[in-house]
XYZ file of C-alpha atoms in Angstrom:
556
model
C 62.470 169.648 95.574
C 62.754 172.963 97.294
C 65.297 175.504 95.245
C 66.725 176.101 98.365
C 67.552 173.010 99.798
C 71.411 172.781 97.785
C 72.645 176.099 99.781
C 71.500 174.445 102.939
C 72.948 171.266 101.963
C 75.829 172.948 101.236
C 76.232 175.120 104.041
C 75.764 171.772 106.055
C 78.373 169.449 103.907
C 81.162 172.411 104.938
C 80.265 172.418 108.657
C 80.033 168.740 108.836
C 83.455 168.636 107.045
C 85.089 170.988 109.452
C 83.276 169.071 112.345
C 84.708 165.559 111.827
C 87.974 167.156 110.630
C 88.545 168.609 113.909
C 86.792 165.505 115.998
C 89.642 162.925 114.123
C 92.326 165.669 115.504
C 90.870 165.909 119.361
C 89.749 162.330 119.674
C 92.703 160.341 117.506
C 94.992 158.248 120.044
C 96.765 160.278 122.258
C 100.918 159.939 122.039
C 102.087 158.287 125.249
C 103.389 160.317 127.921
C 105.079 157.973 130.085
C 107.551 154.866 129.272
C 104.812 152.324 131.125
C 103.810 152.261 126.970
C 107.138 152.018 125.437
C 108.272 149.061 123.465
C 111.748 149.535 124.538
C 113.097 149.012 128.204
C 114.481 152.280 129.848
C 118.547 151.827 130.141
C 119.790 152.852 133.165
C 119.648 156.993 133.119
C 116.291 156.415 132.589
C 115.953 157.275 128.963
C 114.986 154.535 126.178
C 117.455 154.123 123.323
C 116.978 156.235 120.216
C 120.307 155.581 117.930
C 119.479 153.206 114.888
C 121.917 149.750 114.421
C 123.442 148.987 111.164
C 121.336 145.741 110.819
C 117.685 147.507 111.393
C 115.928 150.615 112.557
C 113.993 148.465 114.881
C 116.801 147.801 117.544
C 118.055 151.278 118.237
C 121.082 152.036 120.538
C 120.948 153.913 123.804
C 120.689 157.331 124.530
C 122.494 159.677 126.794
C 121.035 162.429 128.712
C 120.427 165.334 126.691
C 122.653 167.823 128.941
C 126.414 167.637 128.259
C 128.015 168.891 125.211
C 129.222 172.971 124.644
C 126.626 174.998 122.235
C 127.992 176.294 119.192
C 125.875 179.348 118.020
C 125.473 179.944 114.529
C 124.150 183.180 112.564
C 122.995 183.629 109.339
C 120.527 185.908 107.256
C 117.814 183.409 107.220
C 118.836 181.156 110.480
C 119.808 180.954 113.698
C 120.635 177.544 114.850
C 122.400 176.266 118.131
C 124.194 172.687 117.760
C 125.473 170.869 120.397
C 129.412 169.444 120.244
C 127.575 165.720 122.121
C 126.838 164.257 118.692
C 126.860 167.906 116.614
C 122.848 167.571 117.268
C 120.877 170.658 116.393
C 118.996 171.460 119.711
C 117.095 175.075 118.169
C 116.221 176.194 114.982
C 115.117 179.961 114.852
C 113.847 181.523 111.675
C 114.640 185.648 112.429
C 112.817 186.360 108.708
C 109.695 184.595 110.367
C 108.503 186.233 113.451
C 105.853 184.682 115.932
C 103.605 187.177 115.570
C 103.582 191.147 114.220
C 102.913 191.941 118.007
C 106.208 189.926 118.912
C 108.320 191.106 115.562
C 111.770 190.795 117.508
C 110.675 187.101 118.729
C 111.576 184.892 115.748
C 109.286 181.576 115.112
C 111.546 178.659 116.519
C 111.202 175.472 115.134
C 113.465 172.670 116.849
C 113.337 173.215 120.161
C 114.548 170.448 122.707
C 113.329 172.137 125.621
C 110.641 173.026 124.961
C 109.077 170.390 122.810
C 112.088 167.797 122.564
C 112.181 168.374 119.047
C 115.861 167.499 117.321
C 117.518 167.112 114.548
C 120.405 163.928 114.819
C 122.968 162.286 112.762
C 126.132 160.382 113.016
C 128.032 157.524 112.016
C 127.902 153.634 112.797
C 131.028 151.033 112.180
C 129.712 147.965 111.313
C 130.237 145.209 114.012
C 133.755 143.644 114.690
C 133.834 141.158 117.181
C 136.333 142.096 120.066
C 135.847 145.896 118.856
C 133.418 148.671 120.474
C 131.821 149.731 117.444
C 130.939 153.166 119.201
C 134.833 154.076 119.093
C 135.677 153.482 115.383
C 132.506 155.943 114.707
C 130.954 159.241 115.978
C 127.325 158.861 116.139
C 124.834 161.385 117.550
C 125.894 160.927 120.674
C 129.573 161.356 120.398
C 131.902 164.143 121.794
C 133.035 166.621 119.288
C 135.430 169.452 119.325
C 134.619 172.708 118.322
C 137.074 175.602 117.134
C 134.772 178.170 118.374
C 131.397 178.839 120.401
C 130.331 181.127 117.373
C 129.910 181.624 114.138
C 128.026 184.179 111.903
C 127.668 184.685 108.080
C 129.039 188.255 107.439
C 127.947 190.870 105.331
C 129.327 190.072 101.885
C 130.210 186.411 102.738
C 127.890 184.060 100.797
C 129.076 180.698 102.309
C 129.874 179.606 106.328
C 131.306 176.487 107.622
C 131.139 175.286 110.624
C 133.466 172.362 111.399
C 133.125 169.641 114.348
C 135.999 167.572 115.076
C 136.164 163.911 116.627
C 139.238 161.543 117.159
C 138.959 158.377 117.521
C 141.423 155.983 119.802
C 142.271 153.859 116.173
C 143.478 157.278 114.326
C 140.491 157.373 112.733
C 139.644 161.565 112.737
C 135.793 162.477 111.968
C 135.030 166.377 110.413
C 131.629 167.448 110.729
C 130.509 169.890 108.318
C 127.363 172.389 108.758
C 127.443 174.473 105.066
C 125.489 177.415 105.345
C 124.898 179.631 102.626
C 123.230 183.220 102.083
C 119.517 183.454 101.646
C 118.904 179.554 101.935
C 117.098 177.634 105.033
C 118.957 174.232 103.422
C 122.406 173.331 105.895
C 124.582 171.139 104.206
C 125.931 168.653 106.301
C 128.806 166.281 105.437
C 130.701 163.698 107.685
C 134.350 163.722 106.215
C 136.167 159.933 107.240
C 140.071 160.297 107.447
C 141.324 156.913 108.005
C 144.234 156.985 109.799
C 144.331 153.220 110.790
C 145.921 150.094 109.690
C 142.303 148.713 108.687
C 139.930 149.437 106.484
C 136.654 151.439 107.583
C 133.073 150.308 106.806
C 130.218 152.171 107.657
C 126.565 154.043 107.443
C 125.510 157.431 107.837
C 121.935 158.111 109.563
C 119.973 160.868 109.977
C 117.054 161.481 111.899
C 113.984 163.651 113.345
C 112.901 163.374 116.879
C 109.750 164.903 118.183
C 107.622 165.054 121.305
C 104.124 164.713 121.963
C 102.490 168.169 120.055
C 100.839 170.609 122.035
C 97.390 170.788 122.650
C 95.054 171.557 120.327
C 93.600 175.509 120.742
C 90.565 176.828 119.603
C 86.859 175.708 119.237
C 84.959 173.379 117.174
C 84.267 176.495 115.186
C 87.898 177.926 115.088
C 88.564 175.934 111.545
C 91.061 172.734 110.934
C 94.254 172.952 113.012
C 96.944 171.706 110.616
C 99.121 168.595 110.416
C 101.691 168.247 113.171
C 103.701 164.830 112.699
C 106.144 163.000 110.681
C 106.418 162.238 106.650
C 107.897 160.298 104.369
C 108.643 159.936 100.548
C 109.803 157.178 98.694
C 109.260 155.588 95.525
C 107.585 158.878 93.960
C 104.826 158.192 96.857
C 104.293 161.013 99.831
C 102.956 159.404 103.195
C 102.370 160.522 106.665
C 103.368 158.801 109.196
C 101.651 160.633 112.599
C 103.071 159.911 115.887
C 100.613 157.620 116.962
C 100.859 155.341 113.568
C 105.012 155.850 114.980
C 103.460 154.567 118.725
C 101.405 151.503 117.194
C 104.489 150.219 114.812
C 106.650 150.728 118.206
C 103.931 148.300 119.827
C 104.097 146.164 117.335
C 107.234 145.916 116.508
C 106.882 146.496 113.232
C 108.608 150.116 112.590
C 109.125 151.595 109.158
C 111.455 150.054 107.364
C 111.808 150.647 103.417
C 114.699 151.059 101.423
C 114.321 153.583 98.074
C 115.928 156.055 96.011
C 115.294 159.363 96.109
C 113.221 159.517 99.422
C 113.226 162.479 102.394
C 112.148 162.169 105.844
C 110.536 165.367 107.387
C 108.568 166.445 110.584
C 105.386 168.358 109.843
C 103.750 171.342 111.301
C 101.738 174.814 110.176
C 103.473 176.483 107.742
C 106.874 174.803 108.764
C 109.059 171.835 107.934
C 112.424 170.134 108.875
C 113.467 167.739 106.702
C 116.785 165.601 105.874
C 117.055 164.946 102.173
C 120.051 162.216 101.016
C 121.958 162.695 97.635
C 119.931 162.673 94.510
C 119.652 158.475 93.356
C 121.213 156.984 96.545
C 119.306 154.269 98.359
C 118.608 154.793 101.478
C 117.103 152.739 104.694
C 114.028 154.615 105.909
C 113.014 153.751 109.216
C 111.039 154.589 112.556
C 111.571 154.451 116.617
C 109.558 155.589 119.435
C 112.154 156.816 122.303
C 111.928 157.968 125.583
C 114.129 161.023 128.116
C 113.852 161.642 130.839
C 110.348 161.097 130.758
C 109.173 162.624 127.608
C 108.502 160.780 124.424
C 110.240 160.907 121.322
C 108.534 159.811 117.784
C 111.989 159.741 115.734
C 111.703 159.316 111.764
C 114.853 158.994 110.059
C 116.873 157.403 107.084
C 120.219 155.680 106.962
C 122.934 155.849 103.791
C 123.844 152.390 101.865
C 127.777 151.273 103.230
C 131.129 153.304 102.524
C 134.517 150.911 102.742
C 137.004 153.516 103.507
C 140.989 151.934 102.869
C 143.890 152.793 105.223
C 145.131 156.381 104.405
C 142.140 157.035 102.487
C 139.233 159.476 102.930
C 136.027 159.134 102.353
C 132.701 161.559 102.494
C 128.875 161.088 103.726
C 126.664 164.258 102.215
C 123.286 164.849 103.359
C 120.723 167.833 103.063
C 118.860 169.252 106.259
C 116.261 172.023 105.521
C 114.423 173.646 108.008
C 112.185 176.767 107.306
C 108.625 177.837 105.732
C 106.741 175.490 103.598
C 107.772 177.685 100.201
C 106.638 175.583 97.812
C 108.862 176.798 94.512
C 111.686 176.466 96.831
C 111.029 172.761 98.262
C 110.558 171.344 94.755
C 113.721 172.727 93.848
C 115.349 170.587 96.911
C 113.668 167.404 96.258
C 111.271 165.844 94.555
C 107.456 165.713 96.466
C 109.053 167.477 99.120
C 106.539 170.510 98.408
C 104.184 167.923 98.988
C 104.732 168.729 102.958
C 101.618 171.513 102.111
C 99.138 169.648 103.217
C 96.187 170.201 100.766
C 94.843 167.001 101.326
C 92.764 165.166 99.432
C 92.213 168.358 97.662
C 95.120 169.068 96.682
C 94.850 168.206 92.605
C 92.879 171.143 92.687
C 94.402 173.809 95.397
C 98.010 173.163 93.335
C 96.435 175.239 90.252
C 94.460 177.787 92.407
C 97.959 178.287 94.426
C 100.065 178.544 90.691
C 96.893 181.002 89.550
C 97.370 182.860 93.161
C 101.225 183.567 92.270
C 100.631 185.097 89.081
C 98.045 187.355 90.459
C 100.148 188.288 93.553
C 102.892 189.505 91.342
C 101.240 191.389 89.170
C 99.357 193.161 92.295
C 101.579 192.809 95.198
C 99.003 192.133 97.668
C 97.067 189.053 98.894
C 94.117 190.653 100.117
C 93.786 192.043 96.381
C 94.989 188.650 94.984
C 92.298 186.984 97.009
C 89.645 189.460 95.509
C 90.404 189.033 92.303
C 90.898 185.296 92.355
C 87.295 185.273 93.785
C 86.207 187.212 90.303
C 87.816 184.636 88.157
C 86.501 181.521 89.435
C 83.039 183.274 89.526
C 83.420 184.163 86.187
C 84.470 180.616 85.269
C 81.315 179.445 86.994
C 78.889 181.994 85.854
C 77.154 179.891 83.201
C 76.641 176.784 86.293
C 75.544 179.375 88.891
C 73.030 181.182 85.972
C 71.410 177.675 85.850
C 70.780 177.712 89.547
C 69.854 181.562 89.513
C 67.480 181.063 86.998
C 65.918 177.622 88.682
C 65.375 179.963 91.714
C 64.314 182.708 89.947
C 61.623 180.867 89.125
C 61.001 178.687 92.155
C 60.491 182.141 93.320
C 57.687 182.728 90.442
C 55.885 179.629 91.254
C 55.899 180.134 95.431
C 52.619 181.075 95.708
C 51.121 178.080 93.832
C 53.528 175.665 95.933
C 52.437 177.022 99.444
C 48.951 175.992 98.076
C 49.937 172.986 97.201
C 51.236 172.482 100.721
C 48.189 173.346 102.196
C 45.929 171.767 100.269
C 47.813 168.549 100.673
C 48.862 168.842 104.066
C 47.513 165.631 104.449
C 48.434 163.639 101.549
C 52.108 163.550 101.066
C 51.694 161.626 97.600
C 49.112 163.467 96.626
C 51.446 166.412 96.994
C 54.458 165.346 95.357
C 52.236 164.746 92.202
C 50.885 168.425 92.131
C 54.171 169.436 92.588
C 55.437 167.628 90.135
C 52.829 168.675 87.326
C 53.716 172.197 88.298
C 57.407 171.442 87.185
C 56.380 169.871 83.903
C 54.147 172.315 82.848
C 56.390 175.702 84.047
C 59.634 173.667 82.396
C 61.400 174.105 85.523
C 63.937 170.983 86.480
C 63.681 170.392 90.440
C 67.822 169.828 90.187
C 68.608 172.903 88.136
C 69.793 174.344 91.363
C 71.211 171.590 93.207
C 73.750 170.295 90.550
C 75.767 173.486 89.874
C 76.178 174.357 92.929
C 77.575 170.217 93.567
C 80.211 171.412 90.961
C 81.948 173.993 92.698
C 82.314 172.288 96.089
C 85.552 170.686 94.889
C 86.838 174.004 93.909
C 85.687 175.983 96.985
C 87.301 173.369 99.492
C 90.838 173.262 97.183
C 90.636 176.966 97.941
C 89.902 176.672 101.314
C 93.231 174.523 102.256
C 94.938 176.889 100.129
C 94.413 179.874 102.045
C 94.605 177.837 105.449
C 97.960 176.178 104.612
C 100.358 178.666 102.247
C 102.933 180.618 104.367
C 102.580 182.926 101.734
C 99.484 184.748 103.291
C 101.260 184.222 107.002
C 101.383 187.357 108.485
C 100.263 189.396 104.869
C 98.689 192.604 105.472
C 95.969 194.043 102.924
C 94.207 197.522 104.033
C 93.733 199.226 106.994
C 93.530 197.065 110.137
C 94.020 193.905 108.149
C 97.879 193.610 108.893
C 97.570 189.519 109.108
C 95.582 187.951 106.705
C 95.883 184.341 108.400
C 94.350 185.117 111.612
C 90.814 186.082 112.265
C 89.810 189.880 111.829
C 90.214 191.648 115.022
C 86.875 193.877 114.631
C 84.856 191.058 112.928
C 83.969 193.943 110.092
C 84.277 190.615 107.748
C 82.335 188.201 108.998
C 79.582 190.517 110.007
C 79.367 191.568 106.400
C 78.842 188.591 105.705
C 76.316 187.462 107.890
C 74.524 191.332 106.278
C 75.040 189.601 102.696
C 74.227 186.163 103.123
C 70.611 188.193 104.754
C 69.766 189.601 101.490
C 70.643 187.427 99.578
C 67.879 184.622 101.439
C 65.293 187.735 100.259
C 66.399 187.295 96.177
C 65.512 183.375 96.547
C 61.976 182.091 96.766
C 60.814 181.463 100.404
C 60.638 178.401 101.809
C 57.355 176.526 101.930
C 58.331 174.461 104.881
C 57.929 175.890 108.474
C 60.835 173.866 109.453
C 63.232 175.274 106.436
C 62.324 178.668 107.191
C 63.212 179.104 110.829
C 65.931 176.778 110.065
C 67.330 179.328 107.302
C 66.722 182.503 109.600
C 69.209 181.414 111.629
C 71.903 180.594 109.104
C 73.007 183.939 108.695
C 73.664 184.291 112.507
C 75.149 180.550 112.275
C 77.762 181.439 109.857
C 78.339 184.659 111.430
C 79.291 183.282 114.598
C 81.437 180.881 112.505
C 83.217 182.938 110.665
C 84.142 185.380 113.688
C 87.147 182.665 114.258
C 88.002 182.044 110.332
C 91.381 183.292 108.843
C 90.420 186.935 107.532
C 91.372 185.870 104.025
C 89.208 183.036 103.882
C 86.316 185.496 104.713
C 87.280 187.824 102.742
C 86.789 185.111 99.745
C 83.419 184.168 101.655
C 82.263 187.970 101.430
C 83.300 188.876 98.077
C 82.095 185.596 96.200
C 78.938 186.387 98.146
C 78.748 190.044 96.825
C 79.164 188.501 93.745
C 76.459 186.223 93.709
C 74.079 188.696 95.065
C 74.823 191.107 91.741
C 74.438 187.661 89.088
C 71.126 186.357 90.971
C 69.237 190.048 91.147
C 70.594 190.344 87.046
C 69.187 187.287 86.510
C 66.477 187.811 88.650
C 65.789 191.430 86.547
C 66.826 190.288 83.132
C 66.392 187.470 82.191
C 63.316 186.363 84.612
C 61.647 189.696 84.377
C 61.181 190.340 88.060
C 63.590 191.058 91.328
C-alpha cells in the first residue's frame, strides 16, 4: 500500500463530504411557492389559514391580511423590534449589537422580517368552543385588534426593565393586557397575556405561540464555497432536539399528518446562520407542539409553534399566560441558561460530541488571549500536540516508504506485468524492512473525527462572526480578501509532498501535483479562520515529519 495513499484519501473523504453536503442543500425538495400545493383551501382574501384550534394544530383558523394594525416601535440596548397592535405580532427583529457586515456597521442584522422574508413571530389566545358564542370575541388571538398607549418605547439609560403593554376589550367585559418585558443586556422578551374577567361566566382557555417563515433565499456560493448552514424550523421535547425543515413542514401539510406532540419542557425555534428565534414555555408545563403550512397573499408560510395546557379563569378573577421569546445570536452559555437543549440550535451535526469540547477548550483560550485568530493558532498546537505520538507513526511509516522508493519503483517495473507477482515482492519488502503498509493510513483515520468537529465549530459559532485577528484580517468568518492564506497553503502543502516518498504510480503522481492547486482553489472561498487552522496545522506537520525525517530516520 502506497504511504501516500491516506492523505489522498483523506483529502478526498473532506471534498466528497462538502460535495454531498451541499448537493442535499441545492437538490432537497423545493418549498412551494404557490397555494396550487397547499393542503388548506385559500379563504376568501386569498390567504390560507394559519391560527391553531383548541382541539388540534392540524385545523388552523384563518388569516387576515398582513396590513392593518399601528406599529409600536421598541428600543433597547440589544434590540430593536417593531410589533404590530393586529394581534401584538412582531413583524421585525433588528439586532443593532450585530451588524450585517463591518462595511455596513450602521445596518444592523435583522432577523424577523415580514416583508421581506414573511418571517413572524405570533401569539394569542383561544376560548374554547361555546355553542351560540363566537369564540374569536371572548379571546384575542394573533389576529386581534389591540390598543396601544404609545407608538414608542425605548429602554433609557439607567433603566434596566421596559414594558410595553397592549390592550384588548372584549364585548363580554372580558379585558386582555399584553405584556412585552424587556430587560437590559438580554435578547429574551418576556411576554405575558394577563386575563381580567370581567363577565358573569367563567373563562377557559389556551395560549399559543408560534414561528412563521417563508421559503429561504437562495442558496449563494459554489460547490467549493463550503456548507451553507441550516435555515428551517426545530423542535425539543422530551430531552430530544429535532429539525423539522420546511419541506418535512410541506410533506406533513400533504399528508395531513402535522406535528403534534405534547411534552414538558420543550421550545420551538426557527433556524438560521448564527441566529435563532425561539418561544420557550414555563419551566415543567406541558405543552401541545404542533405544525401548519400557510399561505398570504401568495407567499408560503412554514409555521412551528406550541400551545399552553387550559386556564379556567372565575368571574372577577384574573388569571396569567407567561411565555419566553428569544431572538438573537446563537450564544451558546447564554441559550443553555434559557432552556434546556436550546444551545443545541448550533448546528454541529453529527459532530457535535466532539466540536462541544473543542468550542469549551476555544473559550478558555480566547480569554486568556483575547483574540480568535490567536485562539485558533494555539488550539491548532494543542490538538497537534495531542496527536503527535499517532502522526509520528505515520511520519515514520513514510519516512521510510521514502527509504525503500527506489526498490519499489523496481518492483513496479519489473512486474509491470504481473500484478500478483508484484504484490508478493512488495510484500517481502515490508516483512523484511519491518515496515507495516497501514502505519500511515490508521493515524491519520483517527483525527478525521476531530478535524471535522473543528471544522463545524469554526463554520457555525457567532463567536468568530465578524472577529478580527491582524492586519487585514478584520472578519475571521469570511474568506481572506487577498487569499495570502490559502496561497500559503497551497506553498506548504508543496513541500510538504517533497518530505514524503514519491509516488510509484504514474497515475498518483500527476494526480498529487495537482492537489496543491486543488486545495488552493478551494480554500480561496473558505472562512479565513478555517484556513488559518489548515495553514498552521500544516506548518506544523511539515516541522514533526522533517524531525522525524532527520532524527529519528536519519535522513531528510
Amino acid at each position: 500500500m502506497d504511504s501516500q495513499r491516506p492523505l489522498l484519501y483523506l483529502m478526498l473523504l473532506f471534498v466528497l463530504f462538502l460535495t454531498w453536503t451541499t448537493w442535499q442543500q441545492d437538490h432537497a425538495p423545493k418549498p412551494p411557492t404557490t397555494a396550487a400545493t397547499l393542503s388548506s383551501a385559500p379563504a376568501a382574501n386569498g390567504n390560507v389559514q394559519d391560527v391553531p384550534t383548541a382541539s388540534a394544530a392540524a385545523l388552523p383558523g384563518q388569516e387576515a391580511n398582513a396590513a392593518g394594525g399601528q406599529t409600536v416601535t421598541v428600543r433597547t440596548d440589544k434590540l430593536l423590534l417593531r410589533i404590530n397592535t393586529r394581534g401584538g405580532e412582531i413583524l421585525e427583529a433588528d439586532l443593532p449589537t450585530y451588524p450585517v457586515s463591518l462595511d455596513e456597521a450602521d445596518k444592523p442584522v435583522k432577523i424577523l422580517d415580514l416583508q421581506g422574508r414573511n418571517y413572524v413571530a405570533q401569539s394569542g389566545l383561544q376560548h374554547q368552543a361555546m355553542p351560540g358564542t363566537d369564540a374569536k370575541a371572548l379571546a384575542p388571538d394573533h389576529l386581534a385588534a389591540y390598543t396601544a398607549a404609545q407608538p414608542e418605547y425605548t429602554l433609557a439609560e439607567g433603566q434596566n426593565e421596559l414594558v410595553v403593554p397592549l390592550t384588548w376589550l372584549g364585548a363580554n367585559g372580558v379585558m386582555v393586557t399584553k405584556r412585552f418585558i424587556f430587560k437590559r443586556g438580554s435578547f429574551l422578551v418576556g411576554v405575558e397575556h394577563e386575563v381580567a374577567n370581567h363577565s358573569a361566566n367563567v373563562w377557559s382557555g389556551t395560549a399559543y405561540a408560534q414561528l412563521k417563515h417563508g421559503p429561504p433565499p437562495p442558496r449563494t456560493g459554489g460547490m467549493l464555497g463550503g456548507v451553507s448552514a441550516y435555515v428551517g424550523g426545530a423542535y425539543y421535547h422530551e430531552g430530544k432536539f429535532a429539525k423539522l425543515s420546511f419541506s418535512d413542514i410541506e410533506k406533513l401539510a400533504k399528508e395531513n399528518t402535522p406535528l403534534n406532540e405534547t411534552a414538558k419542557n420543550g421550545w420551538v425555534a426557527m433556524l438560521e446562520h448564527y441566529f435563532v428565534s425561539a418561544w420557550v414555555p414555563p419551566n415543567g408545563q406541558d405543552e401541545q407542539y404542533y405544525s401548519m403550512l400557510t399561505q398570504t397573499q401568495g407567499v408560503p408560510g412554514y409555521v412551528l409553534g406550541m400551545r399552553s395546557p387550559a386556564q379556567q379563569i372565575a368571574p372577577g378573577a384574573t388569571g396569567v399566560f407567561k411565555d419566553s421569546f428569544y431572538v438573537g445570536p446563537k450564544d451558546q452559555d447564554t441559550l443553555a441558561k434559557i432552556a434546556d437543549g436550546l444551545d443545541l440550535t448550533v448546528d454541529y451535526g453529527i459532530f457535535a460530541f466532539i466540536s462541544k469540547p473543542i468550542f469549551w477548550l476555544m473559550q478558555l483560550i480566547h480569554k486568556a488571549v483575547g483574540n480568535w485568530g490567536w485562539t485558533i493558532i494555539l488550539l491548532t498546537v494543542i490538538i497537534k500536540g495531542v496527536f503527535f505520538w499517532p502522526s509520528a507513526v505515520s511520519y515514520k511509516s513514510m519516512a521510510k516508504m521514502k527509504a525503500i522508493s527506489p526498490k519499489l519503483k523496481d518492483i513496479n517495473e519489473r512486474f509491470a506485468e504481473d500484478p500478483q507477482g508484484k504484490q508478493q515482492a512488495m510484500m517481502e519488502i515490508y516483512r523484511k524492512e519491518k515496515i507495516n503498509p497501514l502505519g500511515g493510513c490508521l493515524p491519520i483515520l483517527l483525527q478525521i473525527p476531530v478535524f471535522m468537529g473543528l471544522y463545524w465549530v469554526l463554520l457555525e459559532s457567532v463567536e468568530l462572526r465578524q472577529a478580527p485577528w491582524i492586519l487585514w484580517y478584520k472578519d475571521l468568518s469570511i474568506m481572506d480578501p487577498y487569499f495570502v492564506l490559502p496561497l500559503i497553503y497551497g506553498a506548504s502543502m508543496f513541500f510538504q509532498q517533497k518530505l514524503n516518498p514519491p509516488q510509484v504510480d504514474p497515475m498518483q503522481q500527476k494526480i498529487f501535483q495537482f492537489m496543491p492547486i486543488i486545495f488552493t482553489v478551494m480554500f480561496l472561498f473558505f472562512p479565513a479562520g478555517l484556513v488559518l487552522y489548515w495553514v498552521v496545522n500544516s506548518g506544523l506537520s511539515m516541522a514533526q515529519q522533517w524531525y522525524i525525517n532527520k532524527k529519528l530516520i536519519g535522513h531528510a
